PDB file of C-alpha atoms in Angstrom:
ATOM      1  CA  MET A   1       0.000   0.000   0.000  1.00 44.00           C
ATOM      2  CA  SER A   2       1.313   3.445  -0.860  1.00 45.00           C
ATOM      3  CA  LEU A   3       1.799   5.906   1.991  1.00 55.00           C
ATOM      4  CA  ASP A   4       0.181   8.723   0.035  1.00 80.00           C
ATOM      5  CA  THR A   5      -3.039   7.971  -1.770  1.00 88.00           C
ATOM      6  CA  PRO A   6      -3.965   4.313  -2.099  1.00 94.00           C
ATOM      7  CA  LEU A   7      -5.539   3.197  -5.344  1.00 96.00           C
ATOM      8  CA  VAL A   8      -8.494   1.560  -3.561  1.00 97.00           C
ATOM      9  CA  SER A   9     -10.092   2.080  -0.163  1.00 97.00           C
ATOM     10  CA  VAL A  10     -12.124  -0.940   0.937  1.00 98.00           C
ATOM     11  CA  VAL A  11     -14.933  -0.095   3.377  1.00 97.00           C
ATOM     12  CA  ILE A  12     -16.255  -2.953   5.511  1.00 98.00           C
ATOM     13  CA  PRO A  13     -19.173  -2.296   7.895  1.00 97.00           C
ATOM     14  CA  VAL A  14     -19.520  -4.875  10.657  1.00 98.00           C
ATOM     15  CA  PHE A  15     -22.130  -5.525  13.312  1.00 97.00           C
ATOM     16  CA  ASN A  16     -21.694  -8.679  15.402  1.00 97.00           C
ATOM     17  CA  GLY A  17     -19.566 -10.165  12.637  1.00 96.00           C
ATOM     18  CA  ALA A  18     -16.745 -11.673  14.719  1.00 97.00           C
ATOM     19  CA  PRO A  19     -17.087 -15.080  12.991  1.00 95.00           C
ATOM     20  CA  PHE A  20     -16.894 -13.566   9.481  1.00 95.00           C
ATOM     21  CA  VAL A  21     -14.911 -10.345   9.297  1.00 98.00           C
ATOM     22  CA  ALA A  22     -11.444 -11.959   9.264  1.00 97.00           C
ATOM     23  CA  LYS A  23     -12.335 -13.940   6.113  1.00 96.00           C
ATOM     24  CA  ALA A  24     -13.566 -10.762   4.422  1.00 97.00           C
ATOM     25  CA  VAL A  25     -10.327  -8.944   5.292  1.00 98.00           C
ATOM     26  CA  GLU A  26      -8.221 -11.918   4.187  1.00 97.00           C
ATOM     27  CA  SER A  27      -9.988 -11.885   0.808  1.00 96.00           C
ATOM     28  CA  VAL A  28      -8.961  -8.239   0.392  1.00 97.00           C
ATOM     29  CA  HIS A  29      -5.410  -9.039   1.423  1.00 96.00           C
ATOM     30  CA  ALA A  30      -5.341 -11.845  -1.171  1.00 97.00           C
ATOM     31  CA  GLN A  31      -6.190  -9.461  -4.024  1.00 97.00           C
ATOM     32  CA  SER A  32      -3.730  -9.241  -6.911  1.00 96.00           C
ATOM     33  CA  VAL A  33      -4.022  -5.446  -6.509  1.00 96.00           C
ATOM     34  CA  LYS A  34      -1.969  -4.529  -3.432  1.00 94.00           C
ATOM     35  CA  ASP A  35      -2.322  -0.719  -3.307  1.00 96.00           C
ATOM     36  CA  VAL A  36      -5.317  -0.965  -0.988  1.00 97.00           C
ATOM     37  CA  GLU A  37      -6.317   0.425   2.393  1.00 97.00           C
ATOM     38  CA  ILE A  38      -8.836  -1.514   4.482  1.00 98.00           C
ATOM     39  CA  LEU A  39     -11.246   0.493   6.633  1.00 98.00           C
ATOM     40  CA  VAL A  40     -13.571  -1.413   8.965  1.00 98.00           C
ATOM     41  CA  VAL A  41     -16.351   0.324  10.871  1.00 98.00           C
ATOM     42  CA  ASP A  42     -17.681  -1.549  13.880  1.00 98.00           C
ATOM     43  CA  ASP A  43     -21.311  -0.596  14.383  1.00 97.00           C
ATOM     44  CA  GLY A  44     -21.603  -1.255  18.116  1.00 96.00           C
ATOM     45  CA  SER A  45     -20.945  -4.999  18.064  1.00 97.00           C
ATOM     46  CA  THR A  46     -21.445  -6.957  21.281  1.00 97.00           C
ATOM     47  CA  ASP A  47     -19.972 -10.301  20.183  1.00 97.00           C
ATOM     48  CA  GLY A  48     -16.227  -9.702  20.562  1.00 96.00           C
ATOM     49  CA  THR A  49     -15.759  -8.172  17.104  1.00 98.00           C
ATOM     50  CA  GLN A  50     -13.440  -5.512  18.583  1.00 97.00           C
ATOM     51  CA  ALA A  51     -10.900  -8.156  19.657  1.00 98.00           C
ATOM     52  CA  VAL A  52     -10.929  -9.609  16.135  1.00 98.00           C
ATOM     53  CA  LEU A  53     -10.430  -6.128  14.680  1.00 98.00           C
ATOM     54  CA  ASP A  54      -7.531  -5.436  17.070  1.00 97.00           C
ATOM     55  CA  GLN A  55      -5.868  -8.609  15.795  1.00 97.00           C
ATOM     56  CA  LEU A  56      -6.564  -7.681  12.147  1.00 97.00           C
ATOM     57  CA  GLN A  57      -5.059  -4.252  12.780  1.00 97.00           C
ATOM     58  CA  ARG A  58      -1.838  -5.913  13.991  1.00 97.00           C
ATOM     59  CA  THR A  59      -1.663  -8.650  11.343  1.00 95.00           C
ATOM     60  CA  HIS A  60      -3.253  -7.047   8.251  1.00 95.00           C
ATOM     61  CA  GLY A  61      -2.821  -3.306   8.782  1.00 95.00           C
ATOM     62  CA  VAL A  62      -6.556  -2.709   9.022  1.00 97.00           C
ATOM     63  CA  THR A  63      -7.755   0.686  10.193  1.00 98.00           C
ATOM     64  CA  TRP A  64     -10.941   0.383  12.198  1.00 98.00           C
ATOM     65  CA  PHE A  65     -13.433   2.693  13.834  1.00 97.00           C
ATOM     66  CA  GLN A  66     -15.905   2.133  16.653  1.00 97.00           C
ATOM     67  CA  GLN A  67     -19.332   3.763  16.768  1.00 96.00           C
ATOM     68  CA  ASP A  68     -22.672   3.256  18.461  1.00 95.00           C
ATOM     69  CA  HIS A  69     -25.089   1.030  16.566  1.00 94.00           C
ATOM     70  CA  GLY A  70     -26.679   2.990  13.742  1.00 90.00           C
ATOM     71  CA  GLY A  71     -26.980   0.603  10.805  1.00 90.00           C
ATOM     72  CA  PRO A  72     -25.025  -0.237   7.658  1.00 91.00           C
ATOM     73  CA  ALA A  73     -25.551   3.098   5.872  1.00 90.00           C
ATOM     74  CA  ARG A  74     -24.084   5.044   8.762  1.00 93.00           C
ATOM     75  CA  SER A  75     -21.150   2.607   8.988  1.00 95.00           C
ATOM     76  CA  ARG A  76     -20.437   2.763   5.265  1.00 93.00           C
ATOM     77  CA  ASN A  77     -20.640   6.569   5.362  1.00 93.00           C
ATOM     78  CA  ARG A  78     -18.073   6.682   8.174  1.00 96.00           C
ATOM     79  CA  GLY A  79     -15.705   4.487   6.183  1.00 96.00           C
ATOM     80  CA  ILE A  80     -16.242   6.460   2.972  1.00 95.00           C
ATOM     81  CA  ASP A  81     -15.529   9.710   4.829  1.00 95.00           C
ATOM     82  CA  ALA A  82     -12.195   8.261   6.009  1.00 96.00           C
ATOM     83  CA  ALA A  83     -11.306   6.779   2.603  1.00 96.00           C
ATOM     84  CA  ARG A  84      -8.249   8.187   0.860  1.00 96.00           C
ATOM     85  CA  GLY A  85      -8.272   5.997  -2.253  1.00 96.00           C
ATOM     86  CA  THR A  86      -9.043   7.069  -5.778  1.00 96.00           C
ATOM     87  CA  TRP A  87     -11.586   4.242  -5.812  1.00 96.00           C
ATOM     88  CA  VAL A  88     -13.854   2.989  -3.016  1.00 96.00           C
ATOM     89  CA  ALA A  89     -14.928  -0.637  -2.854  1.00 96.00           C
ATOM     90  CA  LEU A  90     -17.639  -1.808  -0.489  1.00 94.00           C
ATOM     91  CA  LEU A  91     -17.456  -5.236   1.149  1.00 95.00           C
ATOM     92  CA  ASP A  92     -19.940  -6.638   3.640  1.00 93.00           C
ATOM     93  CA  CYS A  93     -18.301  -8.384   6.589  1.00 95.00           C
ATOM     94  CA  ASP A  94     -19.832 -11.749   5.677  1.00 92.00           C
ATOM     95  CA  ASP A  95     -18.772 -11.647   2.007  1.00 93.00           C
ATOM     96  CA  VAL A  96     -15.467 -12.558   0.360  1.00 93.00           C
ATOM     97  CA  TRP A  97     -13.880 -11.642  -2.959  1.00 94.00           C
ATOM     98  CA  LEU A  98     -12.108 -13.779  -5.520  1.00 92.00           C
ATOM     99  CA  PRO A  99      -8.405 -12.801  -5.746  1.00 95.00           C
ATOM    100  CA  ASP A 100      -8.686 -10.984  -9.091  1.00 95.00           C
ATOM    101  CA  LYS A 101     -11.908  -9.063  -8.405  1.00 95.00           C
ATOM    102  CA  LEU A 102     -10.329  -5.629  -8.029  1.00 97.00           C
ATOM    103  CA  GLU A 103      -7.855  -6.154 -10.873  1.00 97.00           C
ATOM    104  CA  ALA A 104     -10.618  -7.104 -13.323  1.00 94.00           C
ATOM    105  CA  GLN A 105     -12.714  -4.101 -12.323  1.00 94.00           C
ATOM    106  CA  LEU A 106      -9.789  -1.677 -12.482  1.00 96.00           C
ATOM    107  CA  ASP A 107      -8.780  -3.045 -15.909  1.00 95.00           C
ATOM    108  CA  LEU A 108     -12.288  -2.300 -17.167  1.00 92.00           C
ATOM    109  CA  ALA A 109     -12.202   1.191 -15.652  1.00 93.00           C
ATOM    110  CA  ARG A 110      -8.792   1.921 -17.208  1.00 93.00           C
ATOM    111  CA  ALA A 111     -10.013   0.769 -20.616  1.00 95.00           C
ATOM    112  CA  GLN A 112     -13.023   3.102 -20.331  1.00 92.00           C
ATOM    113  CA  PRO A 113     -11.898   6.174 -18.351  1.00 90.00           C
ATOM    114  CA  HIS A 114     -15.376   7.734 -18.450  1.00 89.00           C
ATOM    115  CA  VAL A 115     -16.655   4.903 -16.245  1.00 87.00           C
ATOM    116  CA  GLY A 116     -17.091   5.858 -12.594  1.00 88.00           C
ATOM    117  CA  VAL A 117     -18.740   2.691 -11.263  1.00 86.00           C
ATOM    118  CA  VAL A 118     -18.017  -0.962 -11.935  1.00 85.00           C
ATOM    119  CA  HIS A 119     -19.918  -3.907 -10.468  1.00 78.00           C
ATOM    120  CA  SER A 120     -19.846  -7.615 -11.122  1.00 77.00           C
ATOM    121  CA  ASP A 121     -21.694 -10.869 -11.045  1.00 73.00           C
ATOM    122  CA  PHE A 122     -21.624 -12.733  -7.741  1.00 72.00           C
ATOM    123  CA  GLU A 123     -22.293 -16.144  -6.271  1.00 69.00           C
ATOM    124  CA  VAL A 124     -24.349 -17.025  -3.224  1.00 74.00           C
ATOM    125  CA  VAL A 125     -22.628 -19.841  -1.329  1.00 76.00           C
ATOM    126  CA  ASP A 126     -23.447 -21.768   1.811  1.00 78.00           C
ATOM    127  CA  GLU A 127     -21.145 -22.377   4.806  1.00 80.00           C
ATOM    128  CA  GLN A 128     -19.495 -25.326   3.030  1.00 79.00           C
ATOM    129  CA  GLY A 129     -18.754 -23.261  -0.086  1.00 78.00           C
ATOM    130  CA  LEU A 130     -21.463 -24.876  -2.230  1.00 81.00           C
ATOM    131  CA  VAL A 131     -22.713 -22.416  -4.854  1.00 78.00           C
ATOM    132  CA  LEU A 132     -26.450 -21.935  -4.341  1.00 76.00           C
ATOM    133  CA  GLU A 133     -26.980 -19.252  -6.964  1.00 75.00           C
ATOM    134  CA  HIS A 134     -25.024 -17.346  -9.609  1.00 72.00           C
ATOM    135  CA  VAL A 135     -26.378 -13.812  -9.997  1.00 72.00           C
ATOM    136  CA  ARG A 136     -25.490 -11.968 -13.179  1.00 71.00           C
ATOM    137  CA  GLY A 137     -25.200  -8.210 -13.345  1.00 66.00           C
ATOM    138  CA  HIS A 138     -27.825  -6.746 -15.624  1.00 58.00           C
ATOM    139  CA  VAL A 139     -27.112  -3.966 -18.077  1.00 55.00           C
ATOM    140  CA  ASN A 140     -30.053  -1.668 -18.645  1.00 52.00           C
ATOM    141  CA  ALA A 141     -30.076   2.003 -19.552  1.00 56.00           C
ATOM    142  CA  GLU A 142     -33.045   2.654 -17.258  1.00 57.00           C
ATOM    143  CA  PRO A 143     -32.108   2.206 -13.587  1.00 57.00           C
ATOM    144  CA  LEU A 144     -35.706   1.960 -12.374  1.00 56.00           C
ATOM    145  CA  VAL A 145     -36.263  -0.993 -14.709  1.00 48.00           C
ATOM    146  CA  THR A 146     -33.125  -2.646 -13.405  1.00 53.00           C
ATOM    147  CA  ALA A 147     -34.063  -1.980  -9.790  1.00 53.00           C
ATOM    148  CA  PHE A 148     -37.754  -2.757  -9.750  1.00 52.00           C
ATOM    149  CA  VAL A 149     -38.863  -4.813 -12.743  1.00 43.00           C
ATOM    150  CA  GLY A 150     -37.129  -8.151 -12.472  1.00 50.00           C
ATOM    151  CA  GLY A 151     -33.591  -6.824 -12.348  1.00 54.00           C
ATOM    152  CA  HIS A 152     -31.402  -6.224  -9.383  1.00 55.00           C
ATOM    153  CA  THR A 153     -29.330  -3.353  -8.194  1.00 59.00           C
ATOM    154  CA  ALA A 154     -25.677  -4.062  -7.668  1.00 69.00           C
ATOM    155  CA  LEU A 155     -24.817  -5.957  -4.512  1.00 74.00           C
ATOM    156  CA  PRO A 156     -22.757  -3.567  -2.358  1.00 79.00           C
ATOM    157  CA  SER A 157     -19.871  -6.053  -2.170  1.00 84.00           C
ATOM    158  CA  THR A 158     -19.498  -5.945  -5.965  1.00 83.00           C
ATOM    159  CA  LEU A 159     -19.240  -2.152  -6.239  1.00 86.00           C
ATOM    160  CA  LEU A 160     -16.068  -0.271  -7.153  1.00 91.00           C
ATOM    161  CA  ILE A 161     -16.779   3.464  -7.283  1.00 92.00           C
ATOM    162  CA  ARG A 162     -14.578   6.455  -7.965  1.00 93.00           C
ATOM    163  CA  ARG A 163     -14.419   8.380  -4.697  1.00 93.00           C
ATOM    164  CA  ASP A 164     -15.171  11.703  -6.433  1.00 93.00           C
ATOM    165  CA  ILE A 165     -18.426  10.196  -7.754  1.00 91.00           C
ATOM    166  CA  LEU A 166     -19.420   9.104  -4.235  1.00 90.00           C
ATOM    167  CA  LYS A 167     -18.758  12.605  -2.923  1.00 90.00           C
ATOM    168  CA  LYS A 168     -20.862  14.063  -5.741  1.00 90.00           C
ATOM    169  CA  ILE A 169     -23.948  11.855  -5.230  1.00 86.00           C
ATOM    170  CA  GLY A 170     -23.893  12.143  -1.449  1.00 84.00           C
ATOM    171  CA  ALA A 171     -23.986   9.821   1.516  1.00 84.00           C
ATOM    172  CA  LEU A 172     -26.020   6.679   1.952  1.00 80.00           C
ATOM    173  CA  ASN A 173     -29.333   7.339   3.667  1.00 77.00           C
ATOM    174  CA  PRO A 174     -29.492   5.717   7.148  1.00 81.00           C
ATOM    175  CA  ALA A 175     -33.300   6.160   7.177  1.00 80.00           C
ATOM    176  CA  LEU A 176     -33.546   3.594   4.372  1.00 80.00           C
ATOM    177  CA  TYR A 177     -32.367   0.717   6.579  1.00 79.00           C
ATOM    178  CA  GLY A 178     -32.372  -2.410   4.437  1.00 74.00           C
ATOM    179  CA  SER A 179     -32.693  -0.590   1.114  1.00 75.00           C
ATOM    180  CA  GLU A 180     -29.926   1.993   1.427  1.00 79.00           C
ATOM    181  CA  ASP A 181     -27.834  -0.047  -1.017  1.00 76.00           C
ATOM    182  CA  ALA A 182     -30.591  -0.031  -3.672  1.00 74.00           C
ATOM    183  CA  ASP A 183     -30.925   3.736  -3.245  1.00 77.00           C
ATOM    184  CA  LEU A 184     -27.161   4.133  -3.681  1.00 80.00           C
ATOM    185  CA  SER A 185     -27.159   1.985  -6.830  1.00 75.00           C
ATOM    186  CA  ILE A 186     -30.003   3.986  -8.368  1.00 74.00           C
ATOM    187  CA  ARG A 187     -28.252   7.283  -7.605  1.00 76.00           C
ATOM    188  CA  LEU A 188     -25.009   5.952  -9.102  1.00 75.00           C
ATOM    189  CA  TYR A 189     -26.750   5.387 -12.447  1.00 69.00           C
TER     190      TYR A 189
END
């Protein structure tokens, strides 16, 4: 990771995610792109998550913040505010990335410099790693069609967004608990 401006800031909100967050962080550390800062925001966990984050700070260079419980939008906003990277990637604490996820997205962004947001397909897997579903990203010029008529908005953990775009569209809305990610995706279109 560069000492100045990292290429990518990864924002991981966590609430009672002690059993999962280390795997999420390890999947970031395993990326082929190494110029990455990892920002974890603990949203008032009561399950020992702070001890896990202390360990991840020592072993993986994670920067983490503690706040009172306020929901995923508030946690993501705190991480985005602290982000220094040119790009911001969101990762839920119970998700993991394949090792070339960031590289593939950055290659696409470099090939098309006008692009400010890149998302990807994803797989839903069970605890044993069995793929339950493969969800493909839909391309549609009309975001409301994508969001509400049989399509899906991008899963937060697939998003790679230029930080200047995030600043322009504004923060995630904590009042939309449970649909703040859909609102963000629609505003990104």
